[in-house]
Tab-separated table of C-alpha atoms in Angstrom:
chain	number	residue	atom	x	y	z
A	1	MET	CA	68.639	127.803	113.726
A	2	ALA	CA	69.421	131.044	111.903
A	3	GLU	CA	72.588	129.578	110.420
A	4	TYR	CA	70.661	126.480	109.294
A	5	GLU	CA	68.026	128.601	107.561
A	6	LYS	CA	70.762	130.614	105.856
A	7	THR	CA	72.379	127.411	104.615
A	8	LYS	CA	69.064	126.150	103.261
A	9	HIS	CA	68.574	129.387	101.344
A	10	VAL	CA	71.998	129.192	99.711
A	11	THR	CA	71.650	125.568	98.619
A	12	SER	CA	68.111	125.833	97.280
A	13	SER	CA	69.038	127.974	94.262
A	14	GLY	CA	71.600	125.564	92.772
A	15	PRO	CA	74.904	123.844	93.480
A	16	VAL	CA	76.840	125.263	96.416
A	17	THR	CA	79.947	127.153	95.342
A	18	LEU	CA	83.210	127.933	97.043
A	19	ALA	CA	82.031	131.545	97.323
A	20	ASP	CA	78.904	130.358	99.152
A	21	ILE	CA	81.022	128.470	101.677
A	22	ALA	CA	83.204	131.533	102.206
A	23	LYS	CA	80.149	133.737	102.810
A	24	LEU	CA	78.552	131.306	105.266
A	25	ALA	CA	81.806	130.770	107.175
A	26	GLY	CA	82.608	134.472	107.221
A	27	VAL	CA	85.970	134.111	105.512
A	28	SER	CA	87.472	134.825	102.100
A	29	PRO	CA	87.312	132.351	99.178
A	30	VAL	CA	91.113	132.106	99.360
A	31	THR	CA	90.855	130.870	102.955
A	32	VAL	CA	88.305	128.213	101.941
A	33	SER	CA	90.591	127.102	99.116
A	34	ARG	CA	93.483	126.887	101.552
A	35	ALA	CA	91.361	124.878	104.009
A	36	ILE	CA	90.577	122.349	101.288
A	37	ASN	CA	94.086	121.997	99.873
A	38	THR	CA	96.453	122.814	102.728
A	39	PRO	CA	94.414	122.615	105.957
A	40	ASN	CA	97.564	122.642	108.073
A	41	LEU	CA	98.052	126.305	107.095
A	42	VAL	CA	94.635	127.367	108.424
A	43	LYS	CA	93.963	128.315	112.050
A	44	PRO	CA	92.133	125.480	113.853
A	45	LYS	CA	89.046	127.574	114.733
A	46	THR	CA	88.734	128.872	111.163
A	47	LEU	CA	89.203	125.387	109.745
A	48	GLU	CA	86.542	124.031	112.088
A	49	ALA	CA	84.070	126.718	110.997
A	50	ILE	CA	84.678	126.004	107.307
A	51	GLU	CA	84.384	122.251	107.777
A	52	ARG	CA	81.129	122.714	109.686
A	53	VAL	CA	79.625	124.720	106.829
A	54	ILE	CA	80.856	122.216	104.237
A	55	ALA	CA	79.269	119.364	106.217
A	56	LYS	CA	75.920	121.193	106.471
A	57	THR	CA	75.741	122.164	102.805
A	58	GLY	CA	77.078	118.910	101.367
A	59	TYR	CA	79.543	120.954	99.322
A	60	VAL	CA	81.915	118.943	97.072
A	61	PRO	CA	84.980	120.928	95.962
A	62	ASN	CA	85.618	121.198	92.227
A	63	LEU	CA	89.277	120.284	92.326
A	64	LEU	CA	89.740	121.252	88.675
A	65	ALA	CA	88.463	124.800	89.186
A	66	GLY	CA	90.955	127.492	88.293
A	67	GLY	CA	90.197	129.443	91.467
A	68	LEU	CA	91.742	126.826	93.747
A	69	ALA	CA	95.274	127.278	94.980
A	70	SER	CA	96.196	123.774	93.845
A	71	ARG	CA	95.316	122.079	90.550
A	72	ARG	CA	95.674	118.625	92.107
A	73	THR	CA	92.665	116.343	92.081
A	74	ARG	CA	94.080	114.185	94.909
A	75	LEU	CA	92.962	111.219	92.830
A	76	ILE	CA	95.200	108.297	91.871
A	77	ALA	CA	93.968	105.831	89.245
A	78	ALA	CA	94.929	102.165	89.103
A	79	ILE	CA	94.161	99.654	86.350
A	80	VAL	CA	94.226	95.998	87.418
A	81	PRO	CA	93.079	92.873	85.568
A	82	SER	CA	90.621	91.682	88.215
A	83	VAL	CA	89.507	92.007	91.825
A	84	ALA	CA	88.098	88.480	91.948
A	85	SER	CA	91.494	86.980	92.754
A	86	THR	CA	93.235	87.384	96.100
A	87	ILE	CA	96.477	87.949	94.233
A	88	PHE	CA	95.396	91.450	93.151
A	89	ALA	CA	92.988	92.195	96.009
A	90	GLU	CA	95.772	92.411	98.595
A	91	THR	CA	97.807	94.695	96.330
A	92	ILE	CA	94.797	97.012	96.000
A	93	GLU	CA	94.330	97.023	99.779
A	94	GLY	CA	97.947	98.040	100.339
A	95	LEU	CA	97.704	100.683	97.632
A	96	ASN	CA	94.477	102.153	98.986
A	97	ALA	CA	95.622	102.244	102.606
A	98	GLU	CA	98.780	104.177	101.727
A	99	LEU	CA	96.942	106.646	99.491
A	100	VAL	CA	94.126	107.324	101.953
A	101	SER	CA	96.596	108.019	104.748
A	102	ALA	CA	98.146	110.689	102.493
A	103	GLY	CA	94.769	112.294	101.711
A	104	TYR	CA	94.323	110.746	98.250
A	105	GLN	CA	91.520	108.617	96.832
A	106	LEU	CA	91.866	105.572	94.582
A	107	LEU	CA	89.991	105.283	91.285
A	108	LEU	CA	89.978	101.654	90.157
A	109	GLY	CA	89.576	100.309	86.613
A	110	LEU	CA	89.343	96.622	85.644
A	111	SER	CA	90.988	95.637	82.362
A	112	GLY	CA	90.097	91.933	82.378
A	113	TYR	CA	93.554	90.996	80.994
A	114	ASP	CA	92.602	92.822	77.774
A	115	ALA	CA	95.097	95.324	76.309
A	116	SER	CA	92.352	97.056	74.295
A	117	ARG	CA	90.277	97.480	77.418
A	118	GLU	CA	93.323	98.934	79.182
A	119	LEU	CA	93.585	101.505	76.373
A	120	GLU	CA	89.927	102.513	76.774
A	121	LEU	CA	90.288	102.807	80.526
A	122	THR	CA	93.459	104.860	80.215
A	123	ARG	CA	91.725	107.325	77.886
A	124	ALA	CA	88.710	107.652	80.212
A	125	ILE	CA	90.843	107.989	83.330
A	126	LEU	CA	93.214	110.605	81.918
A	127	ALA	CA	90.201	112.725	80.953
A	128	ARG	CA	89.464	112.965	84.680
A	129	ARG	CA	92.930	114.416	85.319
A	130	PRO	CA	94.265	112.128	88.070
A	131	ASP	CA	97.500	113.102	89.799
A	132	GLY	CA	99.065	109.781	88.842
A	133	ILE	CA	98.266	106.390	87.332
A	134	ILE	CA	99.217	102.822	88.261
A	135	LEU	CA	99.166	100.026	85.679
A	136	THR	CA	99.453	96.262	86.062
A	137	GLY	CA	102.312	94.775	84.072
A	138	ILE	CA	104.665	96.260	81.512
A	139	THR	CA	102.957	95.082	78.301
A	140	HIS	CA	100.796	97.841	76.806
A	141	LEU	CA	99.556	98.801	73.353
A	142	LYS	CA	101.660	101.465	71.628
A	143	GLU	CA	98.635	103.788	71.692
A	144	THR	CA	98.397	103.372	75.463
A	145	ARG	CA	102.093	104.083	75.908
A	146	ALA	CA	101.887	107.202	73.738
A	147	MET	CA	98.868	108.478	75.653
A	148	LEU	CA	100.551	107.943	79.016
A	149	THR	CA	103.802	109.529	77.916
A	150	GLY	CA	101.952	112.546	76.553
A	151	ALA	CA	99.990	113.027	79.778
A	152	GLY	CA	103.124	113.912	81.721
A	153	LEU	CA	101.862	112.240	84.906
A	154	PRO	CA	103.758	110.050	87.385
A	155	ILE	CA	103.286	106.419	86.321
A	156	VAL	CA	103.996	103.215	88.243
A	157	GLU	CA	103.809	99.786	86.627
A	158	ILE	CA	103.290	96.952	89.116
A	159	TRP	CA	103.651	93.177	89.278
A	160	ASP	CA	106.524	92.994	86.811
A	161	SER	CA	110.197	93.786	86.356
A	162	THR	CA	111.852	95.703	83.526
A	163	PRO	CA	115.041	97.696	82.907
A	164	SER	CA	113.016	100.286	80.962
A	165	PRO	CA	109.733	101.170	82.700
A	166	LEU	CA	107.483	103.972	81.452
A	167	ASP	CA	108.413	105.796	84.655
A	168	THR	CA	108.794	103.510	87.682
A	169	ALA	CA	108.078	99.791	88.128
A	170	VAL	CA	107.404	97.853	91.340
A	171	GLY	CA	107.576	94.106	90.930
A	172	PHE	CA	109.741	91.078	90.244
A	173	SER	CA	110.949	88.834	87.435
A	174	HIS	CA	108.341	86.211	86.588
A	175	ALA	CA	110.898	84.356	84.498
A	176	ALA	CA	113.107	84.108	87.600
A	177	VAL	CA	110.151	82.653	89.518
A	178	GLY	CA	109.804	79.904	86.889
A	179	ALA	CA	113.523	79.151	87.035
A	180	LEU	CA	113.439	78.956	90.844
A	181	VAL	CA	110.610	76.409	90.741
A	182	ALA	CA	112.488	74.357	88.126
A	183	ASP	CA	115.539	74.219	90.401
A	184	HIS	CA	113.375	73.193	93.343
A	185	LEU	CA	111.941	70.259	91.383
A	186	LEU	CA	115.230	69.288	89.725
A	187	ILE	CA	116.840	68.611	93.086
A	188	ARG	CA	114.208	65.932	93.660
A	189	GLY	CA	114.913	64.301	90.289
A	190	TYR	CA	111.560	63.540	88.688
A	191	ASP	CA	111.226	61.572	85.439
A	192	ARG	CA	108.815	64.063	83.842
A	193	TYR	CA	108.184	67.779	84.214
A	194	ALA	CA	105.110	69.780	83.259
A	195	GLN	CA	103.732	73.286	83.451
A	196	VAL	CA	100.065	74.114	83.819
A	197	GLY	CA	99.425	77.767	83.156
A	198	ALA	CA	97.138	80.565	82.093
A	199	ASN	CA	97.747	82.704	79.006
A	200	ASP	CA	98.223	86.171	80.515
A	201	PRO	CA	101.652	87.789	79.923
A	202	ARG	CA	102.990	87.290	83.457
A	203	ALA	CA	101.923	83.623	83.620
A	204	VAL	CA	103.567	83.066	80.231
A	205	GLN	CA	106.805	84.599	81.555
A	206	ARG	CA	106.759	82.183	84.497
A	207	ARG	CA	106.182	79.274	82.123
A	208	ASP	CA	109.042	80.374	79.880
A	209	GLY	CA	111.386	80.745	82.839
A	210	PHE	CA	110.515	77.210	83.931
A	211	VAL	CA	110.953	75.764	80.425
A	212	ASN	CA	114.233	77.592	79.746
A	213	ARG	CA	115.770	76.441	83.036
A	214	LEU	CA	115.005	72.826	82.129
A	215	LYS	CA	116.216	73.157	78.531
A	216	GLY	CA	118.829	70.496	77.773
A	217	ILE	CA	117.869	68.629	80.951
A	218	ALA	CA	114.269	67.617	80.396
A	219	ASP	CA	111.360	68.369	78.103
A	220	VAL	CA	108.470	70.227	79.684
A	221	GLU	CA	105.015	68.844	78.973
A	222	LEU	CA	102.075	71.181	78.483
A	223	PRO	CA	98.453	70.026	78.740
A	224	GLU	CA	96.218	70.370	75.682
A	225	LEU	CA	94.011	72.925	77.365
A	226	GLU	CA	93.516	76.607	76.585
A	227	MET	CA	93.559	78.270	79.970
A	228	ASN	CA	92.349	81.859	80.079
A	229	SER	CA	92.955	84.275	82.931
A	230	PRO	CA	91.823	84.211	85.615
A	231	SER	CA	92.228	80.427	85.568
A	232	THR	CA	90.101	78.197	87.763
A	233	PHE	CA	90.112	75.160	90.034
A	234	ARG	CA	88.404	73.246	87.224
A	235	ASP	CA	91.207	74.184	84.793
A	236	GLY	CA	93.779	72.733	87.153
A	237	ARG	CA	91.892	69.499	87.626
A	238	LEU	CA	91.320	68.954	83.897
A	239	ALA	CA	94.964	69.732	83.093
A	240	MET	CA	96.274	67.330	85.730
A	241	ALA	CA	93.974	64.589	84.411
A	242	GLN	CA	95.512	64.998	80.961
A	243	LEU	CA	99.061	64.835	82.329
A	244	LEU	CA	98.390	61.751	84.448
A	245	ASP	CA	96.742	59.983	81.503
A	246	ARG	CA	99.813	60.438	79.300
A	247	GLY	CA	102.161	57.954	80.873
A	248	GLU	CA	104.094	56.534	83.788
A	249	GLY	CA	107.022	57.866	85.785
A	250	THR	CA	107.397	60.430	88.534
A	251	LEU	CA	106.125	63.903	87.657
A	252	GLY	CA	106.939	67.432	88.827
A	253	VAL	CA	104.316	70.084	87.967
A	254	PHE	CA	104.471	73.878	88.186
A	255	CYS	CA	101.104	75.649	88.159
A	256	SER	CA	100.558	79.302	87.263
A	257	SER	CA	98.508	79.975	90.406
A	258	ASP	CA	97.528	78.360	93.689
A	259	VAL	CA	93.942	78.063	92.434
A	260	VAL	CA	95.108	75.958	89.487
A	261	ALA	CA	97.445	73.992	91.744
A	262	HIS	CA	94.550	73.291	94.112
A	263	GLY	CA	92.552	71.799	91.226
A	264	ALA	CA	95.555	69.719	90.147
A	265	LEU	CA	95.961	68.527	93.722
A	266	ALA	CA	92.302	67.469	93.903
A	267	GLU	CA	92.669	65.346	90.758
A	268	ALA	CA	95.886	63.783	92.038
A	269	HIS	CA	94.261	62.990	95.391
A	270	ALA	CA	91.239	61.427	93.663
A	271	ARG	CA	93.596	59.098	91.780
A	272	GLY	CA	95.531	58.141	94.880
A	273	CYS	CA	98.848	59.682	93.749
A	274	SER	CA	101.647	59.603	96.308
A	275	MET	CA	103.057	63.069	96.984
A	276	PRO	CA	105.764	64.224	96.789
A	277	ASP	CA	107.494	60.916	95.995
A	278	LYS	CA	105.663	60.132	92.744
A	279	LEU	CA	104.075	63.509	92.039
A	280	ALA	CA	105.035	67.048	93.010
A	281	ILE	CA	102.899	70.173	92.623
A	282	VAL	CA	104.091	73.773	93.065
A	283	GLY	CA	101.715	76.736	92.931
A	284	PHE	CA	102.155	80.479	92.824
A	285	GLY	CA	100.868	83.176	95.170
A	286	ASP	CA	100.706	81.481	98.594
A	287	PHE	CA	96.969	82.056	98.965
A	288	ASP	CA	95.409	81.723	102.391
A	289	PHE	CA	94.205	78.172	101.688
A	290	ALA	CA	97.646	76.873	100.608
A	291	PRO	CA	98.784	75.685	104.088
A	292	HIS	CA	95.449	73.927	104.640
A	293	THR	CA	95.113	71.662	101.582
A	294	HIS	CA	95.819	67.933	101.900
A	295	PRO	CA	98.747	67.696	101.707
A	296	PRO	CA	99.674	71.370	102.264
A	297	LEU	CA	100.546	73.131	98.993
A	298	THR	CA	104.114	74.089	98.118
A	299	THR	CA	104.054	77.497	96.440
A	300	VAL	CA	105.899	80.725	95.640
A	301	ARG	CA	105.253	83.543	98.090
A	302	ILE	CA	105.244	87.218	97.112
A	303	ASP	CA	104.282	90.010	99.490
A	304	ARG	CA	101.290	91.122	97.438
A	305	ARG	CA	100.283	93.918	99.800
A	306	ASP	CA	103.835	95.304	99.782
A	307	ILE	CA	103.606	95.795	96.008
A	308	GLY	CA	100.645	98.127	96.551
A	309	THR	CA	102.259	99.932	99.460
A	310	LYS	CA	105.494	100.569	97.582
A	311	ALA	CA	103.640	101.609	94.420
A	312	ALA	CA	101.607	104.169	96.371
A	313	SER	CA	104.671	105.478	98.191
A	314	SER	CA	106.558	105.847	94.901
A	315	ILE	CA	103.791	107.723	93.112
A	316	LEU	CA	103.233	110.049	96.082
A	317	GLN	CA	106.938	110.881	96.139
A	318	LYS	CA	106.857	111.625	92.423
A	319	ILE	CA	103.837	113.895	92.810
A	320	GLU	CA	105.827	115.900	95.360
A	321	GLY	CA	108.688	116.235	92.869
A	322	ASP	CA	111.051	113.735	94.475
A	323	LYS	CA	113.486	112.687	91.747
A	324	SER	CA	115.256	110.082	93.884
A	325	VAL	CA	112.639	107.333	93.334
A	326	ASP	CA	114.257	104.267	91.780
A	327	ALA	CA	113.155	103.336	88.276
A	328	MET	CA	112.889	99.667	89.307
A	329	ILE	CA	111.820	98.631	92.804
A	330	ASN	CA	112.238	94.900	93.280
A	331	ILE	CA	109.962	92.768	95.442
A	332	ASP	CA	111.365	89.584	96.972
A	333	PHE	CA	109.901	86.125	96.387
A	334	HIS	CA	110.702	82.646	97.677
A	335	ILE	CA	109.401	79.102	97.703
A	336	VAL	CA	107.394	77.957	100.715
A	337	ALA	CA	108.071	74.207	100.800
A	338	ARG	CA	105.164	72.144	102.107
A	339	GLY	CA	103.799	68.654	101.545
A	340	THR	CA	103.228	68.668	97.767
A	341	ALA	CA	106.848	69.274	96.747
């Protein structure tokens, strides 16, 4: 009871300080600092006493305070376009799990596929002095790039491939994905080929890879539909309706996501199209519903969680000064062939 009353007295006059914790625990401020930053170096009984006092007072360490032994905030920031789509949600889960297990916390910012918004978020996040920052994609405004370079922090760009990352990149070639899908459809020899896609940079790369692989072999049709990211089931259905209304002949279609492909599949099913003989549809992402559509959706599978895990591992290594981290860490992808193609 006496210790509780003492704690109440300390906290009633204002925010609890590191010195207050040291006084209540009967140790020096240096020992409290060590318990917060490097608990493995503190004797178990001492650590337990400090943690008990911290729990009772509700003390939150000021990790930017000059009196601490370490200037690390143990905060990693990540900017992603959206959390509404499974495609990024699993990456975030992998990222968070790896960081938490290492004693770090994840600060998440949503850019909404907007480069200007990414710039604003980067400025706000860097002001909070994270230990590292993770960005989605490799396309950034020059102001964003300059700000990140000047910050001197470990940086990991995810979901894309490049020979010249800002620091390290974890991802894959979207153009190569498009080319792989083109080859998959070419083997089946359709009369017409089409691509239904959103307008974000990575979806555009997949479209271009698909179109370039078919260059000189077949023209690629594009629906007359502006499809923003994240694209929807409705987008896919409307786009497929346009393609089917254009003419006869067998048709192979590559969609920028499984959600779009699902919409295209619904329209094709409503019109009684025979798949995959007369019509083929390939998606991207291998979402959890893909094996359960009718017929099951052929798609491109990427280990989305592994992108987050490898990004977290890379940035943690860089924080510790490990210079052996590869500049480009490639993630595998492959086609999962099912009933639609």
